[in-house]
Amino acid sequence: MATRLQFENNCDIGVFSKLTNAYCMVAIGGSESFYSVFESELSGVIPVVKTSIAGTRIVGRLCAGNKNGLLLPHTTTDQELQHLRNSLPDQVVVQRIEEKLSALGNCIACNDHVALTHTDLDRETEEIIADVLGVEVFRQTIAGNILVGSFCSLSNRGGLVHPHTSIEDLDELSTLLQVPLVAGTVNRGSEVIAAGMIVNDWTAFCGSDTTATELSVIESVFKLRDSQPSVIVDEMRKSLIDSYV
Amino acid sequence: MPRRPRRHQRLKSWPITFSPFGRALARMGSVSKPKRHSESIENHTPSSSNGFVKHPLDEKPEGSESSDGEFDGVVQADFAFFDPKPNDFHGVKTLLQTYLDVEEWDLSGFVDLILEQTTVGTVVKVEDDEDEGIFALATALNLSRYREQKCIIQLKDLFLAKASQEKGVADQLRVLLGEQAHNVGLLVSQRVVNLPPQLLPPLYDSLFNEVSWATEDEPTEELRNSFRFKHYVMLSKIYKHKNPEQKRKRSDDSEEAIVYVKPEDEIFHKLSSWSFCFPLRTQQPAPHEMKNYRSMGLIMAVEADKIPTFRQELGSLINES
């Protein structure tokens, strides 16, 4: 199920938080209502960790991770690194990397199996990504944008990409990533998908400006809806009509 | 309408803003060069009753060429005034992000209200700008017409909470927000920091003209009455000197007790029936000149009768500077 929320009147919650299948990170300094939404959805299942990265609150855009590991930019302080190592589950490898493109969240889009990266990323960084996150790495652009981490939101069950992605690109990316992809928007027409929403295999959070249509697209592509009769009808619609003819 | 007198404009250094035009202005300001006189600023009369007015603002230094590709001080900007449209949502929301400081409230609902009221309300954009960036916004919302809206309820509660410290004023505010609400307009005026001040008189003129046209043009009696404002309530940001007593002792004339972020606030404050300040929760790191000042919110009420005086004084204030 997808939930709408905002961080200090700002609907770009993907900037201030990061969600994976094994943990959730949120920025410090937000209001209690922001945390309580995460805690009510996730506590008991995965840890919700409050942190800063490089002293800033834009944790969602500076780090990249999945259930296997977390990559942090070189600007992360030692205390933050230690805090994250202590708070995250033991099987999550936390690694700080030396990469001049320090906004890793904007450069890397990944799920538990595959990652898309910025075309100018170091070779060394690419190897570390493959190693720490346990993924296959592809250098790609999305709708001509090199910041793949910003314009695409990925889970193990589906993905949402920049609205201007062409059909050919969608097919190509879908084949690489092996998940269904949809081109859409979030937060009432914003193209920066990853800033507006965060998602894992069973839940998603979107900015409060997200319209009902956008929300239903998100719930359907990431397969978040509980089984309902309407789902069965929609998915089986083609075969039903065929049988009439 | 008479044409405005010709004026010269001096270039100032502006802070950086979020649009290509703003960045061009910022780059221009940061390059040091001799002062230049520019062409006059022309004013076109309103071409239609929906208040669409063009204000070209040309700055052409003598004999310069932009062929070398650098921003050599040639920035042409045609500002245009438009009625609010649903497309302006994101731009207007960005401008109003800090309206109520860090309080969490229904900002999106408030923006929707402003954009739906097309009869009264002006947004300032640059002509033919693909980004459609909003540079300024001015509107007046009748507090009684929208009293059911969640954002207005939250706003009223917040205003009353801030006023609770000031005994005398709190009652007057409560009356204006409660019984007298049908006569009260919330004046909302926000803009980017470096907007040329020459745009202010036409902006406020178009706003108050639209209010008076609405009292005649609106389809229903109820709507017409809703624009017959007797009072305007507004919320602004000011900087107050931290140590007013110390200032007097030092008799240092260069430091004023109150610095107004928006120049028209000084006139409004002078003409106001009552006003009060409250400390803002976020204290942004201040530039060097402002280190002795604290940012405060200012809520004031101005009677609608004083508006003609305001328009006159604003015109002369902008003419002087």
Coordinates of C-alpha atoms in Angstrom, one line a residue:
Chain A
M1 CA 0.0 0.0 0.0
A2 CA 1.3 3.5 -0.7
T3 CA 1.1 6.2 1.9
R4 CA 1.3 10.0 1.3
L5 CA 3.3 12.2 3.6
Q6 CA 5.4 15.3 3.7
F7 CA 8.6 16.5 5.3
E8 CA 8.3 20.1 6.7
N9 CA 5.7 21.1 4.0
N10 CA 8.1 19.7 1.4
C11 CA 6.7 16.8 -0.7
D12 CA 10.1 15.6 -1.8
I13 CA 10.4 12.8 0.7
G14 CA 12.7 10.8 -1.4
V15 CA 15.3 13.4 -0.6
F16 CA 15.0 13.0 3.1
S17 CA 14.7 9.3 3.4
K18 CA 15.8 6.0 1.9
L19 CA 13.9 2.7 1.9
T20 CA 15.1 -0.8 1.1
N21 CA 13.9 -4.3 1.9
A22 CA 16.2 -4.5 5.0
Y23 CA 16.2 -1.1 6.5
C24 CA 14.9 2.5 6.3
M25 CA 16.9 5.7 6.8
V26 CA 15.4 9.0 7.6
A27 CA 16.9 12.5 8.1
I28 CA 17.1 14.0 11.5
G29 CA 15.4 17.3 12.3
G30 CA 12.0 16.4 10.9
S31 CA 8.7 16.6 12.8
E32 CA 7.5 13.6 14.9
S33 CA 4.6 13.1 12.5
F34 CA 7.1 12.3 9.7
Y35 CA 8.8 9.5 11.8
S36 CA 5.5 8.1 13.1
V37 CA 4.3 7.4 9.6
F38 CA 7.4 5.3 8.9
E39 CA 7.3 3.7 12.3
S40 CA 3.7 2.7 12.0
E41 CA 4.3 1.0 8.6
L42 CA 7.7 -0.5 9.2
S43 CA 8.6 -1.0 12.8
G44 CA 9.0 -4.6 13.8
V45 CA 9.7 -5.5 10.2
I46 CA 12.8 -3.5 9.5
P47 CA 14.8 -0.9 11.5
V48 CA 14.1 2.8 10.9
V49 CA 17.4 4.6 11.4
K50 CA 17.6 8.4 12.0
T51 CA 20.8 9.8 10.6
S52 CA 22.5 12.6 8.8
I53 CA 25.1 12.2 6.0
A54 CA 27.9 14.7 5.8
G55 CA 26.0 16.8 8.3
T56 CA 23.1 17.3 5.9
R57 CA 19.5 16.0 5.8
I58 CA 19.5 15.0 2.2
V59 CA 20.2 11.4 3.1
G60 CA 18.1 9.9 0.3
R61 CA 20.1 11.5 -2.4
L62 CA 23.6 11.0 -1.0
C63 CA 23.6 7.3 -0.5
A64 CA 22.6 4.2 -2.5
G65 CA 21.7 0.8 -1.1
N66 CA 19.7 -2.4 -1.1
K67 CA 19.3 -5.3 1.3
N68 CA 22.9 -6.4 0.8
G69 CA 24.7 -3.2 1.4
L70 CA 24.8 0.6 1.6
L71 CA 27.2 2.9 -0.1
L72 CA 28.1 6.3 1.4
P73 CA 29.9 9.2 -0.2
H74 CA 33.4 10.2 0.9
T75 CA 31.9 13.3 2.7
T76 CA 30.3 11.0 5.3
T77 CA 31.8 11.6 8.8
D78 CA 33.3 8.9 10.8
Q79 CA 30.6 9.2 13.5
E80 CA 27.9 8.8 10.9
L81 CA 29.6 5.8 9.4
Q82 CA 29.9 4.2 12.9
H83 CA 26.3 5.0 13.8
L84 CA 25.0 3.4 10.6
R85 CA 27.2 0.3 11.0
N86 CA 25.8 -0.1 14.5
S87 CA 22.1 0.6 13.7
L88 CA 21.8 -1.4 10.5
P89 CA 21.4 -5.2 10.4
D90 CA 24.7 -7.2 10.4
Q91 CA 24.2 -8.6 6.9
V92 CA 24.1 -5.1 5.4
V93 CA 27.7 -4.1 4.4
V94 CA 28.1 -0.4 5.0
Q95 CA 30.9 1.1 2.8
R96 CA 32.2 4.6 2.3
I97 CA 33.6 5.1 -1.2
E98 CA 35.9 7.6 -2.8
E99 CA 34.0 8.8 -5.8
K100 CA 34.0 12.3 -7.0
L101 CA 30.3 12.1 -7.9
S102 CA 29.3 12.3 -4.2
A103 CA 25.5 12.3 -4.6
L104 CA 25.3 8.6 -5.0
G105 CA 21.5 8.5 -4.7
N106 CA 21.3 10.6 -7.8
C107 CA 23.8 8.5 -9.7
I108 CA 22.7 5.0 -8.8
A109 CA 19.3 3.4 -9.1
C110 CA 19.2 -0.2 -7.8
N111 CA 17.1 -3.0 -6.4
D112 CA 18.4 -6.3 -4.9
H113 CA 19.6 -7.7 -8.3
V114 CA 20.5 -5.0 -10.7
A115 CA 21.7 -1.4 -10.8
L116 CA 21.6 1.4 -13.3
T117 CA 24.4 4.0 -12.9
H118 CA 25.5 7.4 -14.1
T119 CA 27.6 7.1 -17.3
D120 CA 30.6 8.9 -15.8
L121 CA 31.0 6.8 -12.7
D122 CA 34.6 5.5 -12.0
R123 CA 35.4 1.9 -13.0
E124 CA 36.4 1.3 -9.5
T125 CA 33.1 2.5 -8.1
E126 CA 31.3 0.2 -10.5
E127 CA 33.2 -2.8 -9.2
I128 CA 32.5 -1.8 -5.6
I129 CA 28.8 -1.4 -6.4
A130 CA 28.7 -4.9 -7.9
D131 CA 30.6 -6.3 -5.0
V132 CA 29.0 -4.6 -2.0
L133 CA 25.4 -4.4 -3.3
G134 CA 25.6 -7.8 -5.1
V135 CA 24.1 -6.5 -8.3
E136 CA 24.7 -6.5 -12.0
V137 CA 25.7 -2.9 -13.0
F138 CA 24.5 -1.2 -16.2
R139 CA 25.6 2.3 -17.3
Q140 CA 22.4 3.8 -18.8
T141 CA 20.6 7.1 -19.4
I142 CA 16.9 7.6 -18.8
A143 CA 15.1 9.9 -21.2
G144 CA 18.5 11.4 -22.1
N145 CA 19.3 12.2 -18.4
I146 CA 22.5 10.8 -16.9
L147 CA 21.2 11.1 -13.4
V148 CA 19.5 7.8 -13.4
G149 CA 19.1 7.7 -9.7
S150 CA 16.9 10.8 -9.7
F151 CA 14.6 9.9 -12.6
C152 CA 13.9 6.3 -11.8
S153 CA 12.5 4.5 -8.7
L154 CA 13.2 0.7 -8.7
S155 CA 12.0 -2.2 -6.6
N156 CA 12.3 -6.0 -7.2
R157 CA 8.8 -6.0 -8.6
G158 CA 8.6 -3.0 -10.8
G159 CA 9.9 0.4 -11.7
L160 CA 8.7 4.0 -12.4
V161 CA 10.7 6.2 -14.7
H162 CA 10.8 9.7 -16.1
P163 CA 7.6 10.5 -18.0
H164 CA 9.4 11.4 -21.2
T165 CA 11.1 8.0 -21.6
S166 CA 10.4 6.6 -25.1
I167 CA 8.7 3.3 -25.7
E168 CA 12.0 1.8 -27.1
D169 CA 13.9 3.0 -24.0
L170 CA 11.3 1.5 -21.8
D171 CA 11.5 -1.8 -23.5
E172 CA 15.3 -1.8 -23.4
L173 CA 15.5 -0.9 -19.8
S174 CA 12.8 -3.4 -18.9
T175 CA 14.8 -6.2 -20.5
L176 CA 17.9 -5.2 -18.7
L177 CA 16.2 -4.9 -15.4
Q178 CA 13.9 -7.8 -15.8
V179 CA 11.0 -5.9 -14.2
P180 CA 7.9 -4.2 -15.7
L181 CA 8.5 -0.4 -16.1
V182 CA 6.1 2.4 -16.4
A183 CA 6.8 6.0 -17.4
G184 CA 4.9 8.3 -15.0
T185 CA 5.1 11.2 -12.6
V186 CA 4.8 11.8 -8.9
N187 CA 3.8 14.8 -6.8
R188 CA 1.4 16.3 -9.2
G189 CA 3.5 16.2 -12.4
S190 CA 7.0 16.3 -11.0
E191 CA 9.5 14.4 -13.2
V192 CA 12.0 13.7 -10.5
I193 CA 10.6 10.4 -9.5
A194 CA 13.1 9.3 -6.9
A195 CA 12.8 12.6 -5.1
G196 CA 9.1 12.3 -4.8
M197 CA 8.8 8.7 -3.6
I198 CA 10.5 5.7 -2.0
V199 CA 9.6 2.1 -2.4
N200 CA 10.5 -1.4 -1.4
D201 CA 8.8 -4.8 -2.1
W202 CA 5.7 -4.4 0.0
T203 CA 5.2 -0.6 0.7
A204 CA 5.8 2.8 -0.8
F205 CA 5.7 6.4 0.5
C206 CA 4.9 9.4 -1.8
G207 CA 4.8 13.1 -1.3
S208 CA 1.5 14.5 -0.3
D209 CA 0.9 16.3 -3.6
T210 CA 0.7 13.0 -5.4
T211 CA -2.6 12.7 -7.1
A212 CA -4.9 9.7 -6.9
T213 CA -4.1 8.7 -10.5
E214 CA -0.3 8.8 -9.8
L215 CA -0.8 6.8 -6.7
S216 CA -2.8 4.1 -8.4
V217 CA -0.1 3.8 -11.1
I218 CA 2.5 3.4 -8.4
E219 CA 0.5 0.8 -6.6
S220 CA -0.1 -1.2 -9.8
V221 CA 3.5 -1.1 -11.2
F222 CA 5.1 -2.0 -7.9
K223 CA 2.4 -4.6 -7.2
L224 CA 1.5 -3.1 -3.8
R225 CA -2.2 -3.6 -3.9
D226 CA -3.7 -6.4 -1.9
S227 CA -5.5 -9.0 -3.9
Q228 CA -8.9 -7.6 -4.9
P229 CA -11.5 -8.8 -7.3
S230 CA -10.9 -5.8 -9.5
V231 CA -7.2 -6.7 -9.8
I232 CA -8.1 -10.2 -11.2
V233 CA -10.6 -8.7 -13.6
D234 CA -8.1 -6.1 -14.9
E235 CA -5.2 -8.6 -15.3
M236 CA -7.4 -11.2 -17.0
R237 CA -9.3 -8.8 -19.1
K238 CA -7.7 -9.7 -22.4
S239 CA -8.4 -13.4 -22.0
L240 CA -12.0 -12.7 -20.9
I241 CA -12.7 -10.6 -24.0
D242 CA -11.0 -13.2 -26.2
S243 CA -13.5 -15.8 -25.0
Y244 CA -16.5 -13.6 -26.0
V245 CA -15.2 -13.3 -29.6
Chain B
M1 CA -3.8 56.5 -18.4
P2 CA -0.7 58.9 -18.3
R3 CA 2.6 57.4 -19.2
R4 CA 5.0 56.9 -16.4
P5 CA 8.0 59.3 -16.2
R6 CA 11.3 58.1 -17.6
R7 CA 13.7 56.8 -15.1
H8 CA 17.3 55.5 -15.0
Q9 CA 18.1 52.3 -13.4
R10 CA 21.3 51.4 -11.6
L11 CA 22.5 47.8 -11.6
K12 CA 22.9 46.2 -8.1
S13 CA 24.3 42.9 -7.1
W14 CA 21.6 40.4 -6.6
P15 CA 21.6 37.0 -4.8
I16 CA 21.3 33.8 -6.7
T17 CA 17.8 32.5 -7.6
F18 CA 16.4 29.4 -9.1
S19 CA 15.7 30.2 -12.7
P20 CA 17.9 30.8 -15.8
F21 CA 16.8 34.4 -15.8
G22 CA 17.7 34.8 -12.2
R23 CA 21.1 33.1 -12.7
A24 CA 21.8 35.5 -15.6
L25 CA 21.0 38.4 -13.3
A26 CA 23.2 37.0 -10.6
R27 CA 26.1 36.5 -13.0
M28 CA 25.7 40.0 -14.2
G29 CA 25.7 41.4 -10.7
S30 CA 28.9 39.5 -9.8
V31 CA 31.0 40.9 -12.7
S32 CA 32.4 44.2 -11.7
K33 CA 31.9 46.9 -14.2
P34 CA 31.4 50.7 -14.4
K35 CA 27.9 52.0 -13.7
R36 CA 25.8 52.3 -16.8
H37 CA 22.7 54.2 -17.6
S38 CA 20.1 52.2 -19.3
E39 CA 17.1 53.0 -21.5
S40 CA 14.0 54.1 -19.8
I41 CA 11.4 51.7 -18.5
E42 CA 8.2 51.9 -20.5
N43 CA 4.8 51.2 -19.2
H44 CA 2.0 49.9 -21.4
T45 CA -1.6 50.6 -20.4
P46 CA -3.7 47.6 -19.5
S47 CA -4.9 46.1 -22.8
S48 CA -7.9 44.3 -21.3
S49 CA -9.9 44.2 -18.2
N50 CA -8.3 40.9 -17.0
G51 CA -5.4 43.0 -16.1
F52 CA -2.7 41.7 -18.5
V53 CA 0.1 44.3 -18.5
K54 CA 3.5 44.2 -20.0
H55 CA 6.5 45.8 -18.5
P56 CA 9.6 45.5 -20.6
L57 CA 12.8 46.2 -18.6
D58 CA 15.7 46.7 -20.9
E59 CA 19.2 47.1 -19.8
K60 CA 21.6 47.8 -22.7
P61 CA 25.0 49.2 -22.0
E62 CA 26.4 51.4 -24.8
G63 CA 28.2 49.6 -27.6
S64 CA 28.4 46.2 -26.0
E65 CA 28.1 42.9 -27.9
S66 CA 27.0 39.6 -26.6
S67 CA 28.7 37.8 -29.5
D68 CA 31.6 36.7 -27.3
G69 CA 29.1 34.4 -25.5
E70 CA 29.7 36.0 -22.0
F71 CA 27.0 37.7 -20.0
D72 CA 28.4 41.2 -20.5
G73 CA 25.6 42.9 -18.6
V74 CA 23.0 42.5 -21.3
V75 CA 20.0 41.1 -19.7
Q76 CA 16.6 41.7 -21.3
A77 CA 13.6 40.9 -19.3
D78 CA 10.1 41.3 -20.3
F79 CA 8.0 40.8 -17.2
A80 CA 4.4 40.0 -17.8
F81 CA 1.5 39.9 -15.4
F82 CA -0.9 37.0 -15.7
D83 CA -4.0 35.7 -14.0
P84 CA -3.3 32.7 -11.8
K85 CA -3.6 29.3 -13.7
P86 CA -3.6 25.8 -12.5
N87 CA -0.3 25.2 -14.2
D88 CA 1.4 27.7 -11.9
F89 CA 1.0 25.3 -9.0
H90 CA 4.6 24.4 -8.5
G91 CA 6.0 27.9 -8.9
V92 CA 3.5 29.5 -6.5
K93 CA 4.1 26.7 -4.0
T94 CA 7.8 27.3 -4.1
L95 CA 7.2 31.0 -3.4
L96 CA 4.9 30.3 -0.5
Q97 CA 7.1 27.5 1.0
T98 CA 8.2 29.7 3.9
Y99 CA 5.0 31.7 4.3
L100 CA 4.1 30.2 7.7
D101 CA 7.7 29.4 8.7
V102 CA 8.2 25.7 9.4
E103 CA 4.6 25.0 10.6
E104 CA 3.1 22.0 8.9
W105 CA -0.1 23.1 7.2
D106 CA -2.1 22.5 4.1
L107 CA 0.1 24.5 1.8
S108 CA -1.0 22.7 -1.3
G109 CA -4.7 23.5 -0.5
F110 CA -3.8 27.2 0.0
V111 CA -2.0 27.3 -3.4
D112 CA -5.0 25.7 -5.0
L113 CA -7.3 28.4 -3.5
I114 CA -5.1 31.2 -4.8
L115 CA -5.0 29.6 -8.3
E116 CA -8.8 29.1 -8.5
Q117 CA -9.5 32.7 -7.8
T118 CA -8.7 34.0 -11.2
T119 CA -10.6 37.3 -10.8
V120 CA -8.4 38.7 -8.2
G121 CA -4.7 37.7 -8.1
T122 CA -1.6 38.3 -10.2
V123 CA 1.5 36.2 -11.0
V124 CA 4.5 37.7 -12.6
K125 CA 6.4 35.7 -15.1
V126 CA 9.0 36.3 -17.8
E127 CA 7.5 36.4 -21.4
D128 CA 8.2 33.3 -23.4
D129 CA 10.0 31.6 -20.6
E130 CA 9.9 27.8 -21.2
D131 CA 10.4 27.1 -17.5
E132 CA 7.4 29.2 -16.6
G133 CA 9.0 30.3 -13.4
I134 CA 6.9 32.5 -11.1
F135 CA 8.8 35.5 -10.0
A136 CA 6.1 37.2 -7.9
L137 CA 2.6 36.7 -6.6
A138 CA 0.0 39.1 -5.2
T139 CA -3.5 38.2 -4.2
A140 CA -6.3 39.0 -1.7
L141 CA -8.4 36.2 -0.3
N142 CA -11.7 36.9 1.5
L143 CA -11.4 35.2 4.9
S144 CA -15.1 34.4 5.2
R145 CA -15.6 33.0 1.7
Y146 CA -12.9 30.4 2.3
R147 CA -13.6 29.9 6.0
E148 CA -14.4 26.2 5.5
Q149 CA -11.1 25.4 3.9
K150 CA -8.6 23.5 6.1
C151 CA -5.7 25.8 5.1
I152 CA -7.6 28.9 6.2
I153 CA -8.6 27.4 9.5
Q154 CA -5.0 26.4 10.2
L155 CA -3.8 29.8 9.2
K156 CA -6.3 31.6 11.5
D157 CA -5.4 29.3 14.4
L158 CA -1.7 30.0 13.8
F159 CA -2.2 33.8 13.7
L160 CA -4.2 33.7 16.9
A161 CA -1.6 31.5 18.5
K162 CA 1.1 34.0 17.6
A163 CA -1.0 36.9 18.9
S164 CA -1.8 35.3 22.2
Q165 CA 1.2 37.1 23.8
E166 CA 0.0 40.5 22.8
K167 CA -3.1 41.2 24.8
G168 CA -4.5 44.3 23.2
V169 CA -4.0 43.2 19.7
A170 CA -5.2 39.6 20.1
D171 CA -8.8 40.7 20.6
Q172 CA -8.8 42.9 17.5
L173 CA -7.3 40.1 15.5
R174 CA -9.9 37.7 16.8
V175 CA -12.7 40.1 15.7
L176 CA -11.2 40.5 12.2
L177 CA -10.8 36.7 11.8
G178 CA -14.2 35.9 13.2
E179 CA -17.2 38.2 13.2
Q180 CA -15.7 40.7 10.7
A181 CA -14.2 38.0 8.4
H182 CA -16.6 38.8 5.5
N183 CA -15.0 42.3 5.3
V184 CA -11.4 41.1 5.7
G185 CA -9.0 40.2 2.9
L186 CA -5.8 38.3 3.5
L187 CA -3.2 40.0 1.4
V188 CA -0.6 37.6 0.1
S189 CA 2.4 39.0 -1.6
Q190 CA 5.6 37.0 -2.1
R191 CA 8.3 37.3 -4.6
V192 CA 11.9 36.4 -5.4
V193 CA 14.5 38.4 -3.5
N194 CA 15.9 40.3 -6.4
L195 CA 12.8 41.3 -8.3
P196 CA 13.3 44.9 -9.7
P197 CA 11.4 47.2 -7.4
Q198 CA 10.0 49.1 -10.4
L199 CA 7.5 46.3 -10.7
L200 CA 5.9 46.9 -7.4
P201 CA 3.7 49.9 -8.1
P202 CA 2.1 48.2 -11.2
L203 CA 1.8 44.9 -9.3
Y204 CA -0.1 46.5 -6.4
D205 CA -2.1 48.7 -8.8
S206 CA -3.2 45.7 -10.7
L207 CA -4.2 43.9 -7.5
F208 CA -6.2 46.7 -6.1
N209 CA -7.8 47.5 -9.4
E210 CA -8.8 43.9 -9.8
V211 CA -10.4 44.0 -6.3
S212 CA -12.5 47.1 -7.3
W213 CA -13.4 45.6 -10.7
A214 CA -14.5 42.4 -9.0
T215 CA -17.0 44.3 -6.9
E216 CA -18.7 45.2 -10.1
D217 CA -18.0 42.3 -12.5
E218 CA -18.5 39.2 -10.4
P219 CA -21.6 37.2 -11.4
T220 CA -23.4 36.9 -8.0
E221 CA -24.2 39.5 -5.3
E222 CA -22.5 37.4 -2.7
L223 CA -19.2 37.3 -4.7
R224 CA -19.4 41.0 -5.4
N225 CA -19.8 41.7 -1.7
S226 CA -17.0 39.4 -0.8
F227 CA -14.5 41.8 -2.5
R228 CA -15.7 44.9 -0.7
F229 CA -12.9 44.6 1.8
K230 CA -12.8 47.0 4.7
H231 CA -9.6 45.6 6.2
Y232 CA -6.6 43.8 4.8
V233 CA -4.6 41.5 7.1
M234 CA -1.1 40.5 6.1
L235 CA 1.9 38.5 7.3
S236 CA 5.4 39.5 6.4
K237 CA 9.0 39.1 7.4
I238 CA 11.2 41.8 8.9
Y239 CA 14.5 42.0 10.6
K240 CA 14.6 43.6 14.0
H241 CA 17.7 44.9 15.7
K242 CA 18.7 42.7 18.5
N243 CA 19.7 45.4 21.0
P244 CA 17.6 48.5 20.5
E245 CA 18.9 50.3 23.7
Q246 CA 22.5 49.7 22.7
K247 CA 21.8 51.3 19.4
R248 CA 20.6 54.5 20.9
K249 CA 23.6 54.8 23.1
R250 CA 26.0 54.4 20.2
S251 CA 24.0 56.9 18.1
D252 CA 25.0 54.9 15.1
D253 CA 22.7 56.2 12.3
S254 CA 23.6 53.5 9.8
E255 CA 21.7 50.9 11.7
E256 CA 18.0 51.0 11.7
A257 CA 15.7 49.4 14.3
I258 CA 13.7 47.5 11.8
V259 CA 14.8 46.4 8.3
Y260 CA 11.9 45.5 6.0
V261 CA 12.5 42.6 3.6
K262 CA 9.9 44.1 1.3
P263 CA 10.0 47.9 0.9
E264 CA 6.2 48.3 0.8
D265 CA 5.9 46.7 4.2
E266 CA 7.3 49.9 5.7
I267 CA 4.4 51.9 4.2
F268 CA 1.9 49.3 5.3
H269 CA 3.3 49.3 8.8
K270 CA 3.0 53.0 9.0
L271 CA -0.6 53.0 7.8
S272 CA -1.6 50.0 9.8
S273 CA -4.4 50.0 12.4
W274 CA -2.4 47.6 14.5
S275 CA 0.5 45.2 14.2
F276 CA 2.7 42.9 16.2
C277 CA 5.8 40.9 15.8
F278 CA 6.7 37.4 16.8
P279 CA 10.0 35.5 16.6
L280 CA 10.4 33.0 13.8
R281 CA 11.5 29.5 14.5
T282 CA 14.0 29.2 11.8
Q283 CA 16.9 31.5 12.1
Q284 CA 18.8 31.5 8.8
P285 CA 22.5 32.3 8.9
A286 CA 22.6 36.0 8.3
P287 CA 25.0 37.8 6.0
H288 CA 27.6 40.0 7.6
E289 CA 25.6 43.3 7.4
M290 CA 22.6 41.6 9.1
K291 CA 24.4 40.0 12.0
N292 CA 22.9 42.3 14.6
Y293 CA 19.4 41.5 13.4
R294 CA 16.9 38.9 14.2
S295 CA 14.3 37.8 11.7
M296 CA 10.7 38.2 13.0
G297 CA 7.3 37.7 11.5
L298 CA 5.1 40.7 11.4
I299 CA 1.3 40.6 11.2
M300 CA -0.6 43.8 10.6
A301 CA -4.0 45.0 9.6
V302 CA -4.5 48.0 7.2
E303 CA -7.9 49.6 6.6
A304 CA -9.0 49.5 3.0
D305 CA -9.5 53.3 3.1
K306 CA -5.8 53.8 3.5
I307 CA -5.0 51.9 0.2
P308 CA -5.0 55.0 -2.1
T309 CA -2.5 56.6 0.3
F310 CA -0.4 53.5 0.2
R311 CA -0.4 53.4 -3.6
Q312 CA 0.8 57.0 -3.7
E313 CA 3.5 56.6 -1.2
L314 CA 4.7 53.4 -2.9
G315 CA 5.0 55.3 -6.1
S316 CA 7.1 58.0 -4.6
L317 CA 9.2 55.5 -2.6
I318 CA 10.1 53.6 -5.7
N319 CA 10.7 56.8 -7.7
E320 CA 13.3 57.9 -5.1
S321 CA 15.3 54.7 -4.9

